[in-house]
PDB file of C-alpha atoms in Angstrom:
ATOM      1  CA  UNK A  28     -17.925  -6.428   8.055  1.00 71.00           C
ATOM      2  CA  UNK A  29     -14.645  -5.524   7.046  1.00 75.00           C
ATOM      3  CA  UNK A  30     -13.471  -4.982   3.338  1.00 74.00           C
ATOM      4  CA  UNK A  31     -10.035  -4.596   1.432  1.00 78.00           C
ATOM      5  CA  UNK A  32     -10.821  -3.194  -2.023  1.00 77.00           C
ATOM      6  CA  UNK A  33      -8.649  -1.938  -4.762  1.00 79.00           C
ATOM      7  CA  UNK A  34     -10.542   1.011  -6.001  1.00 75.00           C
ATOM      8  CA  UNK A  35      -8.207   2.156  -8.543  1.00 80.00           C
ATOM      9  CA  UNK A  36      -8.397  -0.939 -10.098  1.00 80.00           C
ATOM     10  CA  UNK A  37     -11.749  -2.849  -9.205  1.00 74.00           C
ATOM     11  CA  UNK A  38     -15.148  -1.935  -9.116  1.00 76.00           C
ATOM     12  CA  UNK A  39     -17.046  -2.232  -5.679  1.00 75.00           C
ATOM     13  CA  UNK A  40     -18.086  -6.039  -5.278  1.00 78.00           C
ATOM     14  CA  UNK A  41     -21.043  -6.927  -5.245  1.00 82.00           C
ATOM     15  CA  UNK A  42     -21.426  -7.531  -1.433  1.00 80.00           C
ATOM     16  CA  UNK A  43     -20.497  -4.402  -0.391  1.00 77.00           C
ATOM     17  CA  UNK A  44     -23.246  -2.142  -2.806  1.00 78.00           C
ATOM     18  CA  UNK A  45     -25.904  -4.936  -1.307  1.00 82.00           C
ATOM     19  CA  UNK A  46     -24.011  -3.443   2.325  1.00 80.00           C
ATOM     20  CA  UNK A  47     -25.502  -0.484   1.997  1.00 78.00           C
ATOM     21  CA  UNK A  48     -23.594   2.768   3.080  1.00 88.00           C
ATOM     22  CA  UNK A  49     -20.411   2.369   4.697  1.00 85.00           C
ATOM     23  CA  UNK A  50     -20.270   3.742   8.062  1.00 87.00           C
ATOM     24  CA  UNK A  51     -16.486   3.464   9.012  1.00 88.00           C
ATOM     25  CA  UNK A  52     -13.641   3.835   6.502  1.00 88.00           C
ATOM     26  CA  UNK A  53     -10.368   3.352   7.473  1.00 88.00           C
ATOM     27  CA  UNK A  54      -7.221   4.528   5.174  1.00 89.00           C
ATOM     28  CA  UNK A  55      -3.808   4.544   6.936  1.00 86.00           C
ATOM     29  CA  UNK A  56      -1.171   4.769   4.598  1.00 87.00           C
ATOM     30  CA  UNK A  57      -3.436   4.541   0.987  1.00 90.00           C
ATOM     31  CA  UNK A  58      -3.912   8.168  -0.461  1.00 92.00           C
ATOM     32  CA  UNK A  59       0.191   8.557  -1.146  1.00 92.00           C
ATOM     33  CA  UNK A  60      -0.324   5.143  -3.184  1.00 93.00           C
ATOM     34  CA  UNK A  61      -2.770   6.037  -5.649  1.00 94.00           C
ATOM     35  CA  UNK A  62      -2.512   7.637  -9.115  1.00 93.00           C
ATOM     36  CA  UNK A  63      -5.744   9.771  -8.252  1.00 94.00           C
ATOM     37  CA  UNK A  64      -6.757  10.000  -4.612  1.00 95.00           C
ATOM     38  CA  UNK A  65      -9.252  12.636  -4.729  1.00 95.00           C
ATOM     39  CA  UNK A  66     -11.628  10.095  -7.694  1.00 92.00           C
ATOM     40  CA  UNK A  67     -11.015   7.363  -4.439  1.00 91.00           C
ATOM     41  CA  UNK A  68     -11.949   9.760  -2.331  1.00 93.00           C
ATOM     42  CA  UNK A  69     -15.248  11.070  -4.687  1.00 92.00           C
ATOM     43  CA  UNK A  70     -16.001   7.163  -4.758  1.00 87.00           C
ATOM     44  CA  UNK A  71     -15.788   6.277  -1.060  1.00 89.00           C
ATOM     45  CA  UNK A  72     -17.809   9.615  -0.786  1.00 91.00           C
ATOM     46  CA  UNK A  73     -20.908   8.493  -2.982  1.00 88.00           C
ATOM     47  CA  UNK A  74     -21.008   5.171  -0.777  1.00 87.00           C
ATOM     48  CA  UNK A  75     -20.723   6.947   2.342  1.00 89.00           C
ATOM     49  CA  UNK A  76     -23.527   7.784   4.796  1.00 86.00           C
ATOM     50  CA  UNK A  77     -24.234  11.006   7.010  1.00 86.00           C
ATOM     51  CA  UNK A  78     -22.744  10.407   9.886  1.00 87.00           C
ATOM     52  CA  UNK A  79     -19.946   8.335   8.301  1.00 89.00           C
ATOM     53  CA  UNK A  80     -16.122   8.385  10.036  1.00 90.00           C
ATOM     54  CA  UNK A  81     -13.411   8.568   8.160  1.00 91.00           C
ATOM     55  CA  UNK A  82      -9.808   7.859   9.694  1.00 89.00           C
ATOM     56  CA  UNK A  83      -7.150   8.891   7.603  1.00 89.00           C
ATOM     57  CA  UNK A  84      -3.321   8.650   7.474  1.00 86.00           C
ATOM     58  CA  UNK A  85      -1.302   9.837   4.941  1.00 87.00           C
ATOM     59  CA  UNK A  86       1.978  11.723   4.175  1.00 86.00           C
ATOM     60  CA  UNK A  87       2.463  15.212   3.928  1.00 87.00           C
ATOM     61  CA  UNK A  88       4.434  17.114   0.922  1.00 88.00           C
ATOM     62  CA  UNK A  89       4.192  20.098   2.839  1.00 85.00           C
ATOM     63  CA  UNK A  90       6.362  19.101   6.465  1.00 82.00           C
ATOM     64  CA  UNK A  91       9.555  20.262   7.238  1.00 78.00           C
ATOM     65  CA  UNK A  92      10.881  16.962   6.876  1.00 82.00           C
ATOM     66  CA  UNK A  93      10.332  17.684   3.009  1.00 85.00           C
ATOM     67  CA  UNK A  94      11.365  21.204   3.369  1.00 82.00           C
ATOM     68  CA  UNK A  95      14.536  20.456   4.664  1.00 82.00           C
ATOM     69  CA  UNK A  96      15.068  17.293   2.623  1.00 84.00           C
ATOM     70  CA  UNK A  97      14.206  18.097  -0.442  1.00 88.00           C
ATOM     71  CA  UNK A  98      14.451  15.144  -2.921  1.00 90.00           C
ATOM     72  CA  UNK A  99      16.164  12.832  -0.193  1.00 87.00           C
ATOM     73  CA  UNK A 100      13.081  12.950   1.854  1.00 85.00           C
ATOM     74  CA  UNK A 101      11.359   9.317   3.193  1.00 84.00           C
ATOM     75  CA  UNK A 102       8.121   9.772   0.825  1.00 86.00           C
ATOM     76  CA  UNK A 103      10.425   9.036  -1.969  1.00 90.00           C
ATOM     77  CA  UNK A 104      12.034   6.118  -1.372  1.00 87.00           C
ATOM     78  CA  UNK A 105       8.899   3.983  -2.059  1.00 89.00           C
ATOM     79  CA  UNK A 106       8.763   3.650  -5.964  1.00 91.00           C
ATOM     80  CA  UNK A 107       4.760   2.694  -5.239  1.00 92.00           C
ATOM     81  CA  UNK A 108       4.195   6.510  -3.513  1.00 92.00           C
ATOM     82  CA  UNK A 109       2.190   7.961  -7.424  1.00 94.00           C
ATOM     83  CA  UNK A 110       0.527  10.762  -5.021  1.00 94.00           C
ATOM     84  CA  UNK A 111       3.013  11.733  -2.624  1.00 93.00           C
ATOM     85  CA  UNK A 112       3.840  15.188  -3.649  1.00 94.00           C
ATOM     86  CA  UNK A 113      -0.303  15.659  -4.066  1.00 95.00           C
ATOM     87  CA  UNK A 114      -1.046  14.995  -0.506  1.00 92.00           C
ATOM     88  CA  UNK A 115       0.051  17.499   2.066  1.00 88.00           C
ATOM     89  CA  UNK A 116      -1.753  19.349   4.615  1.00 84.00           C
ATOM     90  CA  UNK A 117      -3.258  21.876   2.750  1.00 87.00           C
ATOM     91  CA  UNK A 118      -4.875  19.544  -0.416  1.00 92.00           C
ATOM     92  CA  UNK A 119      -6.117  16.428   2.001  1.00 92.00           C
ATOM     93  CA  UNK A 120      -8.314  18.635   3.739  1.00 90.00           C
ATOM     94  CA  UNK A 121      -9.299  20.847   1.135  1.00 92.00           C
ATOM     95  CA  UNK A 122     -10.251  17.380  -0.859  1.00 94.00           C
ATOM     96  CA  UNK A 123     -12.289  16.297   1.759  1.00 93.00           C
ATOM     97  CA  UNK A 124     -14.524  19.478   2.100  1.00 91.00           C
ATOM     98  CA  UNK A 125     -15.138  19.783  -1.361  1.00 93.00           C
ATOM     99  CA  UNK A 126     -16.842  16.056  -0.979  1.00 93.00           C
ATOM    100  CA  UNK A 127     -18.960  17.323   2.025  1.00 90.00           C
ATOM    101  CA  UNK A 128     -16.643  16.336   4.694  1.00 91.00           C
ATOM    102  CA  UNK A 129     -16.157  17.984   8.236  1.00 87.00           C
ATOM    103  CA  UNK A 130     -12.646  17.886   9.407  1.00 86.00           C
ATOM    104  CA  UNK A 131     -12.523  17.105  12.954  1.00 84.00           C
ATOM    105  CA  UNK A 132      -8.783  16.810  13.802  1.00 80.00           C
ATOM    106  CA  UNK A 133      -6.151  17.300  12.238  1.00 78.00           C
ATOM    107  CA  UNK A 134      -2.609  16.411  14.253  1.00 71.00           C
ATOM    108  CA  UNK A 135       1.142  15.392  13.643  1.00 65.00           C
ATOM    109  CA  UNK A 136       1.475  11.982  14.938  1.00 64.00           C
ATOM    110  CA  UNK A 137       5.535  11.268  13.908  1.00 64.00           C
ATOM    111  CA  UNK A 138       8.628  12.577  12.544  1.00 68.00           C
ATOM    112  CA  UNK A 139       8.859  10.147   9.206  1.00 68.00           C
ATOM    113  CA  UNK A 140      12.184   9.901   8.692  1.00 70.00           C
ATOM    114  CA  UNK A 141      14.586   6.843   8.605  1.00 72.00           C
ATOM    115  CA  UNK A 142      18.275   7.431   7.205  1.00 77.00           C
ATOM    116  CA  UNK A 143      21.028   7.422   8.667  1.00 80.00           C
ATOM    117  CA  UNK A 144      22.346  10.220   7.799  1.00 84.00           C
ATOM    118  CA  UNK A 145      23.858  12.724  10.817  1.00 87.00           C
ATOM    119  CA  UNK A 146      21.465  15.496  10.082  1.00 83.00           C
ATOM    120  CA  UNK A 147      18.646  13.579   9.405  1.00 80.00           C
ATOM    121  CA  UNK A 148      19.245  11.962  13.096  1.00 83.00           C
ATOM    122  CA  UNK A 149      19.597  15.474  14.240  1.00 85.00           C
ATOM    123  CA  UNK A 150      16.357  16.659  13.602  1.00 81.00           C
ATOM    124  CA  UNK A 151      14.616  13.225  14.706  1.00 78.00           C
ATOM    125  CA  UNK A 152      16.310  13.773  18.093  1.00 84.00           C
ATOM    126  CA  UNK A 153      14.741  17.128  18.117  1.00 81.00           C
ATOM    127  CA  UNK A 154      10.900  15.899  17.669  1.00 77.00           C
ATOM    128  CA  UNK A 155      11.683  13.082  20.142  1.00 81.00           C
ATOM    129  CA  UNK A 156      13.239  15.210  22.859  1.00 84.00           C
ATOM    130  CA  UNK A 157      11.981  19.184  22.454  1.00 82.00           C
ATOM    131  CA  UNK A 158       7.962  19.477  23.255  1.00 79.00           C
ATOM    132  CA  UNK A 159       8.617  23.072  21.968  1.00 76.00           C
ATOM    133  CA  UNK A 160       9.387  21.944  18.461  1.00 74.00           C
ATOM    134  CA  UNK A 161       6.847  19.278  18.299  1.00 69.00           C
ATOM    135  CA  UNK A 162       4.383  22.101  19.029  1.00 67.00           C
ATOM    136  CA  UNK A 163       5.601  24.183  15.994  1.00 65.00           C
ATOM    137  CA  UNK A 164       5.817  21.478  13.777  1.00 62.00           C
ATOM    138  CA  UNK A 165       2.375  20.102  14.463  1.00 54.00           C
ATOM    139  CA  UNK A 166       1.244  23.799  14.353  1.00 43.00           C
ATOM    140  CA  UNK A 167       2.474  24.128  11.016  1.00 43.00           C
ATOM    141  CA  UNK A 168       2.622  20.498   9.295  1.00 44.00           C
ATOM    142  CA  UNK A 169       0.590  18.204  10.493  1.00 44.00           C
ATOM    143  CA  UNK A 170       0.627  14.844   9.027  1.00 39.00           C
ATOM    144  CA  UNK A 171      -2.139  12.544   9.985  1.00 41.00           C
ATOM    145  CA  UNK A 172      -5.547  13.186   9.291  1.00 41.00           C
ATOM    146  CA  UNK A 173      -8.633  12.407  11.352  1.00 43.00           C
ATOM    147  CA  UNK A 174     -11.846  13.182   9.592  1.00 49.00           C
ATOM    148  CA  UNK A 175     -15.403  12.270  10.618  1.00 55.00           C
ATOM    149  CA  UNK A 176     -18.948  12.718   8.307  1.00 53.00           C
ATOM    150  CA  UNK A 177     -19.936  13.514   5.259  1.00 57.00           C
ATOM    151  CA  UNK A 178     -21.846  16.350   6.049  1.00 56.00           C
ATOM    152  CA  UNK A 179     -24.429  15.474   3.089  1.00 50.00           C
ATOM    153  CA  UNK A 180     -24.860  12.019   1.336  1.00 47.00           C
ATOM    154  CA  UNK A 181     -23.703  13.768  -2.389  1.00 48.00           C
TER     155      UNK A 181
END
């Protein structure tokens, strides 16, 4: 079964506490959106059994997209983004552990960046076309997240 839930806003239906523990949870492109993602994260947690995967996407405050951006970087230009400065690659997994998580992988999948702008196109050609700086930035700022079981049921 497959469920789309607002848990900011809603509590769990009914159906899926009668579910029993969730066993895959998928979040691409959710934890930048909400006011409070580690409470989302402490709820999806408390529902979750051992053995539980958890495949995460998110943005990250801390890649050199932002560093070199500063306030014209892409995770601002969404007025709904309430976390994106919160989520980067040091607090996501660091929030996850804390619940009981195990990290598994943790990668860069893109270069987020759309505008136009010449050195903004610059520096997209660069991830596209140089392995060696792909390799640095996933090194150092990865953003996509890949995390698998709750290593205890909290």
């Amino acid at each position: 079964r497959v469920w789309a839930i607002d848990l900011e806003r809603d509590p769990l239906p009914e159906a899926v506490l009668q579910a029993g523990p969730l066993g895959t949870i998928i979040m691409f492109s959710v934890l930048e959106h909400l006011k409070d993602p580690q409470a989302v994260l402490a709820a999806l947690t408390e529902r979750s059994a051992r053995g539980t995967l958890l495949l995460l996407e998110t943005t990250n405050a801390d890649s050199l997209s932002h560093r070199v951006f500063g306030s014209d970087w892409e995770g601002y230009f969404d007025r709904t983004h309430m976390s994106v400065d919160a989520c980067s690659v040091r607090t996501v997994p660091a929030w996850l552990r804390s619940l009981g998580w195990r990290v598994v992988e943790c990668r860069t999948r893109l270069m987020w960046d759309r505008s136009a702008d010449p050195t903004h196109h610059t520096l997209r050609d660069w991830w596209d076309q140089d392995a060696r700086f792909r390799r640095r930035y996933a090194d150092r700022f990865a953003e996509v997240y890949e995390v698998s079981t709750p290593q205890a049921t909290p």
